PDB file of C-alpha atoms in Angstrom:
ATOM      1  CA  PHE D   1      -0.032   0.386  -0.313  1.00 71.00           C
ATOM      2  CA  GLY D   2       2.731   2.007  -0.649  1.00 77.00           C
ATOM      3  CA  GLY D   3       3.748   3.260   3.287  1.00 74.00           C
ATOM      4  CA  GLY D   4       0.198   4.497   3.405  1.00 83.00           C
ATOM      5  CA  PHE D   5      -1.164   2.566   6.994  1.00 85.00           C
ATOM      6  CA  GLY D   6       0.468   0.537   9.367  1.00 88.00           C
ATOM      7  CA  ILE D   7      -0.491  -2.850  10.013  1.00 91.00           C
ATOM      8  CA  PRO D   8      -0.449  -3.961  13.491  1.00 94.00           C
ATOM      9  CA  LEU D   9      -1.312  -7.349  13.975  1.00 96.00           C
ATOM     10  CA  VAL D  10       0.760  -9.377  16.247  1.00 98.00           C
ATOM     11  CA  VAL D  11       0.569 -12.820  16.279  1.00 97.00           C
ATOM     12  CA  ARG D  12       0.363 -14.949  19.468  1.00 96.00           C
ATOM     13  CA  ALA D  13       1.943 -18.218  18.635  1.00 94.00           C
ATOM     14  CA  ARG D  14       2.851 -20.875  21.273  1.00 91.00           C
ATOM     15  CA  VAL D  15       5.151 -23.613  20.938  1.00 89.00           C
ATOM     16  CA  SER D  16       4.891 -26.668  23.450  1.00 83.00           C
ATOM     17  CA  PRO D  17       8.051 -29.344  22.180  1.00 78.00           C
ATOM     18  CA  SER D  18       8.493 -32.571  24.047  1.00 71.00           C
ATOM     19  CA  ALA D  19       5.188 -32.502  25.576  1.00 71.00           C
ATOM     20  CA  GLY D  20       4.101 -35.116  22.644  1.00 70.00           C
ATOM     21  CA  TYR D  21       1.622 -32.475  20.949  1.00 71.00           C
ATOM     22  CA  GLY D  22       2.245 -34.243  17.439  1.00 69.00           C
ATOM     23  CA  SER D  23       4.623 -31.553  14.610  1.00 67.00           C
ATOM     24  CA  GLN D  24       1.533 -28.630  14.447  1.00 69.00           C
ATOM     25  CA  HIS D  25       1.586 -27.756  18.401  1.00 70.00           C
ATOM     26  CA  SER D  26       5.632 -28.781  19.027  1.00 73.00           C
ATOM     27  CA  MET D  27       7.680 -26.950  16.088  1.00 80.00           C
ATOM     28  CA  ASP D  28       8.765 -23.048  16.387  1.00 90.00           C
ATOM     29  CA  PRO D  29       7.158 -21.847  13.346  1.00 91.00           C
ATOM     30  CA  SER D  30       9.306 -18.278  13.602  1.00 95.00           C
ATOM     31  CA  GLY D  31      11.492 -19.586  10.732  1.00 95.00           C
ATOM     32  CA  LEU D  32       8.983 -19.984   7.923  1.00 94.00           C
ATOM     33  CA  PHE D  33       7.506 -16.531   8.734  1.00 96.00           C
ATOM     34  CA  ALA D  34      11.548 -15.653   8.222  1.00 96.00           C
ATOM     35  CA  LEU D  35      11.184 -16.524   4.369  1.00 95.00           C
ATOM     36  CA  TYR D  36       8.305 -13.595   4.109  1.00 93.00           C
ATOM     37  CA  PRO D  37       9.302  -9.618   4.259  1.00 91.00           C
ATOM     38  CA  GLY D  38       7.306  -7.281   6.375  1.00 90.00           C
ATOM     39  CA  TRP D  39       6.967  -9.955   9.677  1.00 95.00           C
ATOM     40  CA  ARG D  40       8.340  -8.875  12.378  1.00 98.00           C
ATOM     41  CA  ILE D  41       9.397 -12.403  14.783  1.00 98.00           C
ATOM     42  CA  VAL D  42      10.348 -11.987  17.907  1.00 98.00           C
ATOM     43  CA  HIS D  43      11.289 -14.974  20.685  1.00 98.00           C
ATOM     44  CA  PRO D  44      11.268 -13.783  24.621  1.00 97.00           C
ATOM     45  CA  SER D  45      13.739 -16.351  26.717  1.00 96.00           C
ATOM     46  CA  THR D  46      12.544 -15.145  30.314  1.00 96.00           C
ATOM     47  CA  PRO D  47       9.856 -13.245  32.020  1.00 95.00           C
ATOM     48  CA  HIS D  48      11.405  -9.987  31.917  1.00 96.00           C
ATOM     49  CA  ASP D  49      11.988 -10.022  28.596  1.00 97.00           C
ATOM     50  CA  TYR D  50       7.995 -11.105  27.657  1.00 97.00           C
ATOM     51  CA  VAL D  51       7.117  -8.149  29.160  1.00 97.00           C
ATOM     52  CA  GLY D  52       9.525  -5.965  27.136  1.00 98.00           C
ATOM     53  CA  LEU D  53       9.357  -7.317  23.542  1.00 98.00           C
ATOM     54  CA  VAL D  54       5.270  -8.344  24.320  1.00 98.00           C
ATOM     55  CA  ASN D  55       5.124  -4.364  24.734  1.00 98.00           C
ATOM     56  CA  ALA D  56       6.949  -3.589  21.398  1.00 98.00           C
ATOM     57  CA  ALA D  57       5.157  -6.112  19.406  1.00 98.00           C
ATOM     58  CA  LEU D  58       1.703  -3.867  20.839  1.00 97.00           C
ATOM     59  CA  ALA D  59       3.143  -0.699  19.681  1.00 97.00           C
ATOM     60  CA  CYS D  60       4.750  -1.614  16.369  1.00 96.00           C
ATOM     61  CA  GLU D  61       2.563  -0.268  12.983  1.00 93.00           C
ATOM     62  CA  ASP D  62       4.002  -3.943  11.655  1.00 94.00           C
ATOM     63  CA  PRO D  63       3.094  -7.314  11.318  1.00 96.00           C
ATOM     64  CA  VAL D  64       5.326  -8.616  14.990  1.00 98.00           C
ATOM     65  CA  LEU D  65       4.734 -13.165  15.240  1.00 98.00           C
ATOM     66  CA  VAL D  66       5.704 -13.261  19.170  1.00 98.00           C
ATOM     67  CA  ILE D  67       6.790 -16.983  19.968  1.00 97.00           C
ATOM     68  CA  GLU D  68       5.294 -18.585  23.722  1.00 95.00           C
ATOM     69  CA  HIS D  69       7.583 -21.677  24.295  1.00 92.00           C
ATOM     70  CA  GLN D  70       6.154 -23.364  26.467  1.00 89.00           C
ATOM     71  CA  ALA D  71       8.917 -24.010  28.414  1.00 85.00           C
ATOM     72  CA  LEU D  72       8.906 -20.260  29.704  1.00 87.00           C
ATOM     73  CA  PHE D  73       5.394 -20.892  31.494  1.00 88.00           C
ATOM     74  CA  GLN D  74       6.367 -23.340  33.740  1.00 83.00           C
ATOM     75  CA  THR D  75       8.981 -20.236  34.300  1.00 87.00           C
ATOM     76  CA  SER D  76       8.915 -17.899  37.144  1.00 91.00           C
ATOM     77  CA  GLY D  77      11.934 -14.851  36.935  1.00 93.00           C
ATOM     78  CA  PRO D  78      11.871 -11.046  37.378  1.00 95.00           C
ATOM     79  CA  VAL D  79       9.157  -8.390  35.124  1.00 95.00           C
ATOM     80  CA  PRO D  80      10.430  -5.052  34.889  1.00 95.00           C
ATOM     81  CA  GLU D  81       8.628  -2.742  37.466  1.00 94.00           C
ATOM     82  CA  ASP D  82       7.072  -0.291  34.421  1.00 95.00           C
ATOM     83  CA  LEU D  83       4.907  -3.227  32.997  1.00 92.00           C
ATOM     84  CA  ASP D  84       4.490  -0.171  30.300  1.00 96.00           C
ATOM     85  CA  TYR D  85       8.993  -1.434  29.645  1.00 97.00           C
ATOM     86  CA  ILE D  86       9.685  -2.148  25.836  1.00 98.00           C
ATOM     87  CA  ILE D  87      12.570  -3.852  24.503  1.00 98.00           C
ATOM     88  CA  PRO D  88      13.559  -2.621  20.949  1.00 97.00           C
ATOM     89  CA  PHE D  89      13.639  -4.458  18.189  1.00 97.00           C
ATOM     90  CA  GLY D  90      17.123  -5.942  16.907  1.00 97.00           C
ATOM     91  CA  LYS D  91      18.957  -5.870  20.114  1.00 98.00           C
ATOM     92  CA  ALA D  92      20.391  -9.190  21.457  1.00 98.00           C
ATOM     93  CA  ARG D  93      20.709  -9.651  24.803  1.00 98.00           C
ATOM     94  CA  PRO D  94      24.172 -11.022  26.332  1.00 98.00           C
ATOM     95  CA  VAL D  95      24.496 -13.868  28.599  1.00 98.00           C
ATOM     96  CA  ARG D  96      27.231 -14.156  29.714  1.00 98.00           C
ATOM     97  CA  PRO D  97      31.081 -13.518  28.468  1.00 98.00           C
ATOM     98  CA  GLY D  98      33.092 -15.620  26.955  1.00 98.00           C
ATOM     99  CA  THR D  99      36.229 -15.893  24.584  1.00 97.00           C
ATOM    100  CA  ALA D 100      36.550 -19.118  23.111  1.00 98.00           C
ATOM    101  CA  CYS D 101      33.148 -19.468  20.719  1.00 98.00           C
ATOM    102  CA  THR D 102      29.933 -16.743  20.067  1.00 98.00           C
ATOM    103  CA  LEU D 103      27.423 -18.916  21.070  1.00 98.00           C
ATOM    104  CA  LEU D 104      24.581 -17.261  18.900  1.00 98.00           C
ATOM    105  CA  THR D 105      20.470 -18.862  20.526  1.00 98.00           C
ATOM    106  CA  TYR D 106      17.009 -17.949  21.481  1.00 98.00           C
ATOM    107  CA  GLY D 107      14.229 -18.773  23.521  1.00 95.00           C
ATOM    108  CA  ALA D 108      14.056 -21.786  25.365  1.00 94.00           C
ATOM    109  CA  MET D 109      17.805 -23.027  24.441  1.00 96.00           C
ATOM    110  CA  VAL D 110      19.190 -19.902  26.239  1.00 97.00           C
ATOM    111  CA  ALA D 111      18.801 -21.808  28.893  1.00 96.00           C
ATOM    112  CA  GLU D 112      20.099 -25.054  27.694  1.00 97.00           C
ATOM    113  CA  CYS D 113      23.121 -23.776  26.171  1.00 98.00           C
ATOM    114  CA  GLU D 114      23.902 -22.168  29.890  1.00 98.00           C
ATOM    115  CA  ARG D 115      24.454 -25.343  31.236  1.00 98.00           C
ATOM    116  CA  ALA D 116      26.060 -26.624  27.868  1.00 98.00           C
ATOM    117  CA  VAL D 117      29.281 -24.333  28.722  1.00 98.00           C
ATOM    118  CA  ALA D 118      28.398 -25.224  32.504  1.00 98.00           C
ATOM    119  CA  GLU D 119      28.908 -29.032  31.637  1.00 97.00           C
ATOM    120  CA  THR D 120      31.759 -28.203  29.283  1.00 98.00           C
ATOM    121  CA  GLY D 121      33.866 -25.385  31.003  1.00 97.00           C
ATOM    122  CA  ILE D 122      34.344 -24.202  27.287  1.00 98.00           C
ATOM    123  CA  ASP D 123      34.309 -20.027  27.738  1.00 98.00           C
ATOM    124  CA  ALA D 124      31.685 -19.136  25.231  1.00 98.00           C
ATOM    125  CA  GLU D 125      30.123 -16.257  24.967  1.00 98.00           C
ATOM    126  CA  ILE D 126      26.512 -16.522  24.328  1.00 98.00           C
ATOM    127  CA  LEU D 127      23.760 -13.851  22.639  1.00 98.00           C
ATOM    128  CA  ASP D 128      20.386 -14.177  23.189  1.00 98.00           C
ATOM    129  CA  LEU D 129      19.712 -12.931  19.793  1.00 98.00           C
ATOM    130  CA  ARG D 130      15.842 -12.578  20.982  1.00 98.00           C
ATOM    131  CA  THR D 131      14.535 -10.779  17.287  1.00 98.00           C
ATOM    132  CA  LEU D 132      15.192 -12.858  15.100  1.00 98.00           C
ATOM    133  CA  ASP D 133      13.593 -11.419  11.683  1.00 97.00           C
ATOM    134  CA  PRO D 134      16.522 -11.035   8.960  1.00 95.00           C
ATOM    135  CA  ASP D 135      15.929  -7.353   9.447  1.00 93.00           C
ATOM    136  CA  GLY D 136      15.809  -7.559  13.315  1.00 95.00           C
ATOM    137  CA  ILE D 137      19.089  -9.672  14.101  1.00 97.00           C
ATOM    138  CA  ASP D 138      21.458  -7.419  16.261  1.00 98.00           C
ATOM    139  CA  TRP D 139      24.327  -8.155  13.808  1.00 98.00           C
ATOM    140  CA  ALA D 140      26.524  -4.918  15.644  1.00 98.00           C
ATOM    141  CA  ALA D 141      26.334  -7.032  18.586  1.00 98.00           C
ATOM    142  CA  ILE D 142      27.282 -10.673  16.752  1.00 98.00           C
ATOM    143  CA  GLU D 143      29.826  -8.777  15.011  1.00 98.00           C
ATOM    144  CA  ALA D 144      31.085  -7.364  17.494  1.00 98.00           C
ATOM    145  CA  SER D 145      31.695 -10.954  19.462  1.00 98.00           C
ATOM    146  CA  VAL D 146      32.852 -12.734  16.319  1.00 98.00           C
ATOM    147  CA  GLN D 147      35.639 -10.742  16.628  1.00 98.00           C
ATOM    148  CA  CYS D 148      37.062 -11.580  20.169  1.00 97.00           C
ATOM    149  CA  THR D 149      36.184 -14.952  19.861  1.00 98.00           C
ATOM    150  CA  ASN D 150      36.672 -15.792  15.859  1.00 98.00           C
ATOM    151  CA  ARG D 151      34.270 -18.874  15.967  1.00 98.00           C
ATOM    152  CA  VAL D 152      30.416 -19.265  15.923  1.00 98.00           C
ATOM    153  CA  LEU D 153      28.426 -21.698  17.437  1.00 98.00           C
ATOM    154  CA  ILE D 154      24.634 -21.189  16.056  1.00 98.00           C
ATOM    155  CA  ALA D 155      22.400 -23.305  18.728  1.00 98.00           C
ATOM    156  CA  GLU D 156      18.223 -23.869  17.549  1.00 97.00           C
ATOM    157  CA  GLN D 157      16.284 -26.507  19.135  1.00 94.00           C
ATOM    158  CA  THR D 158      13.607 -26.898  16.493  1.00 91.00           C
ATOM    159  CA  ALA D 159      13.991 -29.322  13.420  1.00 89.00           C
ATOM    160  CA  ARG D 160      17.049 -28.798  11.140  1.00 92.00           C
ATOM    161  CA  GLY D 161      14.453 -28.331   8.156  1.00 89.00           C
ATOM    162  CA  THR D 162      13.195 -24.927   9.586  1.00 90.00           C
ATOM    163  CA  ALA D 163      15.374 -23.631  11.508  1.00 94.00           C
ATOM    164  CA  HIS D 164      16.947 -20.050  10.998  1.00 97.00           C
ATOM    165  CA  GLY D 165      20.594 -20.859  11.866  1.00 97.00           C
ATOM    166  CA  ALA D 166      21.624 -21.603   8.111  1.00 96.00           C
ATOM    167  CA  ARG D 167      20.643 -17.915   6.873  1.00 96.00           C
ATOM    168  CA  TRP D 168      22.838 -16.874   9.860  1.00 98.00           C
ATOM    169  CA  ALA D 169      25.879 -18.604   8.767  1.00 98.00           C
ATOM    170  CA  GLU D 170      25.713 -17.723   5.106  1.00 97.00           C
ATOM    171  CA  GLU D 171      25.380 -13.621   6.357  1.00 97.00           C
ATOM    172  CA  ILE D 172      28.169 -14.760   9.166  1.00 98.00           C
ATOM    173  CA  GLN D 173      30.174 -15.612   6.665  1.00 97.00           C
ATOM    174  CA  ALA D 174      30.017 -12.730   4.647  1.00 97.00           C
ATOM    175  CA  ARG D 175      30.085 -10.205   7.248  1.00 98.00           C
ATOM    176  CA  CYS D 176      33.208 -12.119   9.152  1.00 97.00           C
ATOM    177  CA  PHE D 177      35.152 -14.436   7.143  1.00 97.00           C
ATOM    178  CA  ASP D 178      38.116 -12.908   8.151  1.00 97.00           C
ATOM    179  CA  TRP D 179      37.983 -13.302  11.957  1.00 98.00           C
ATOM    180  CA  LEU D 180      36.538 -16.764  11.583  1.00 98.00           C
ATOM    181  CA  ASP D 181      39.548 -18.649  12.819  1.00 97.00           C
ATOM    182  CA  ALA D 182      37.119 -22.312  12.177  1.00 96.00           C
ATOM    183  CA  GLU D 183      33.920 -22.756   9.612  1.00 96.00           C
ATOM    184  CA  ILE D 184      30.638 -21.897  11.691  1.00 98.00           C
ATOM    185  CA  HIS D 185      28.757 -25.018  13.521  1.00 98.00           C
ATOM    186  CA  ARG D 186      24.935 -25.483  13.910  1.00 98.00           C
ATOM    187  CA  VAL D 187      22.796 -27.020  16.681  1.00 98.00           C
ATOM    188  CA  THR D 188      19.476 -28.087  15.840  1.00 96.00           C
ATOM    189  CA  GLY D 189      16.880 -30.295  16.546  1.00 92.00           C
ATOM    190  CA  SER D 190      16.614 -33.673  13.959  1.00 90.00           C
ATOM    191  CA  ARG D 191      16.201 -33.418   9.772  1.00 87.00           C
ATOM    192  CA  ALA D 192      12.248 -34.956  11.179  1.00 78.00           C
ATOM    193  CA  ALA D 193       9.385 -33.030  12.874  1.00 72.00           C
ATOM    194  CA  PRO D 194       8.801 -34.256  16.512  1.00 71.00           C
ATOM    195  CA  VAL D 195       5.819 -36.921  16.667  1.00 77.00           C
ATOM    196  CA  VAL D 196       3.309 -37.320  19.746  1.00 80.00           C
ATOM    197  CA  SER D 197       5.385 -39.925  21.034  1.00 82.00           C
ATOM    198  CA  ARG D 198       7.058 -37.623  23.313  1.00 80.00           C
ATOM    199  CA  PRO D 199      10.490 -39.852  24.445  1.00 83.00           C
ATOM    200  CA  LEU D 200      11.224 -40.192  20.163  1.00 83.00           C
ATOM    201  CA  ASN D 201       8.704 -36.081  20.614  1.00 81.00           C
ATOM    202  CA  GLU D 202      12.354 -35.040  22.498  1.00 82.00           C
ATOM    203  CA  ALA D 203      15.050 -36.962  20.388  1.00 84.00           C
ATOM    204  CA  ALA D 204      14.215 -34.871  17.309  1.00 86.00           C
ATOM    205  CA  LEU D 205      14.894 -31.645  19.132  1.00 89.00           C
ATOM    206  CA  ALA D 206      18.606 -29.785  20.126  1.00 94.00           C
ATOM    207  CA  ASP D 207      19.315 -29.586  23.867  1.00 95.00           C
ATOM    208  CA  ALA D 208      22.247 -29.104  26.507  1.00 97.00           C
ATOM    209  CA  ALA D 209      23.606 -32.124  25.292  1.00 97.00           C
ATOM    210  CA  LYS D 210      23.995 -32.193  22.049  1.00 97.00           C
ATOM    211  CA  VAL D 211      25.015 -28.093  22.426  1.00 98.00           C
ATOM    212  CA  ALA D 212      27.461 -29.107  25.188  1.00 98.00           C
ATOM    213  CA  ALA D 213      28.725 -31.368  21.512  1.00 98.00           C
ATOM    214  CA  GLY D 214      28.453 -28.515  19.323  1.00 98.00           C
ATOM    215  CA  LEU D 215      31.021 -26.679  21.817  1.00 98.00           C
ATOM    216  CA  ARG D 216      33.932 -29.442  22.338  1.00 98.00           C
ATOM    217  CA  ARG D 217      33.235 -30.436  18.214  1.00 97.00           C
ATOM    218  CA  LEU D 218      33.613 -26.459  17.301  1.00 97.00           C
ATOM    219  CA  THR D 219      36.808 -26.105  20.089  1.00 95.00           C
ATOM    220  CA  ALA D 220      38.538 -29.028  19.655  1.00 90.00           C
TER     221      ALA D 220
END
């Protein structure tokens, strides 16, 4: 429409991996939405970020997809004192500093990555990307981190085919080639979508153990 008016649409998508609900409820659809220009996509990992990112979505004149991970519903944590607090789109959250590699993740995988770093003792810098649409990625934060660590691991819980990581890896290669000392590694779920069987569902998703294996492989 030539920018004549906004489309203030907010779509909330609940994602319930490892619950045995089948692919239609378990799959993270954000990678599919990211194929279509115009969508803003946010994926909070804490109660605090949920408040800030949903407020940003409500204030936005563009269509916004908010991914609500079931694991977040089972947790508690601090929230902003000002419930109108807004986290701007395109601002990654530094979870922990590190020098061994840059670990890019989001949503429920943030906690899994923290567990993997604790298990392996590898000094990885973890960035919670928060905003996942192609034009909303915090490239400034990613580039600054890669220039310090020289290695990148992308960790996503969802099935490999619908993950974001291939697009991100290509962009990092183009932006940060001179600083990379190793190939970019990806940790994702399997090539199969989660199914109704809960054990098979959990086996199809990435977790802390798979991230730990990826960290060891990258830094060996």
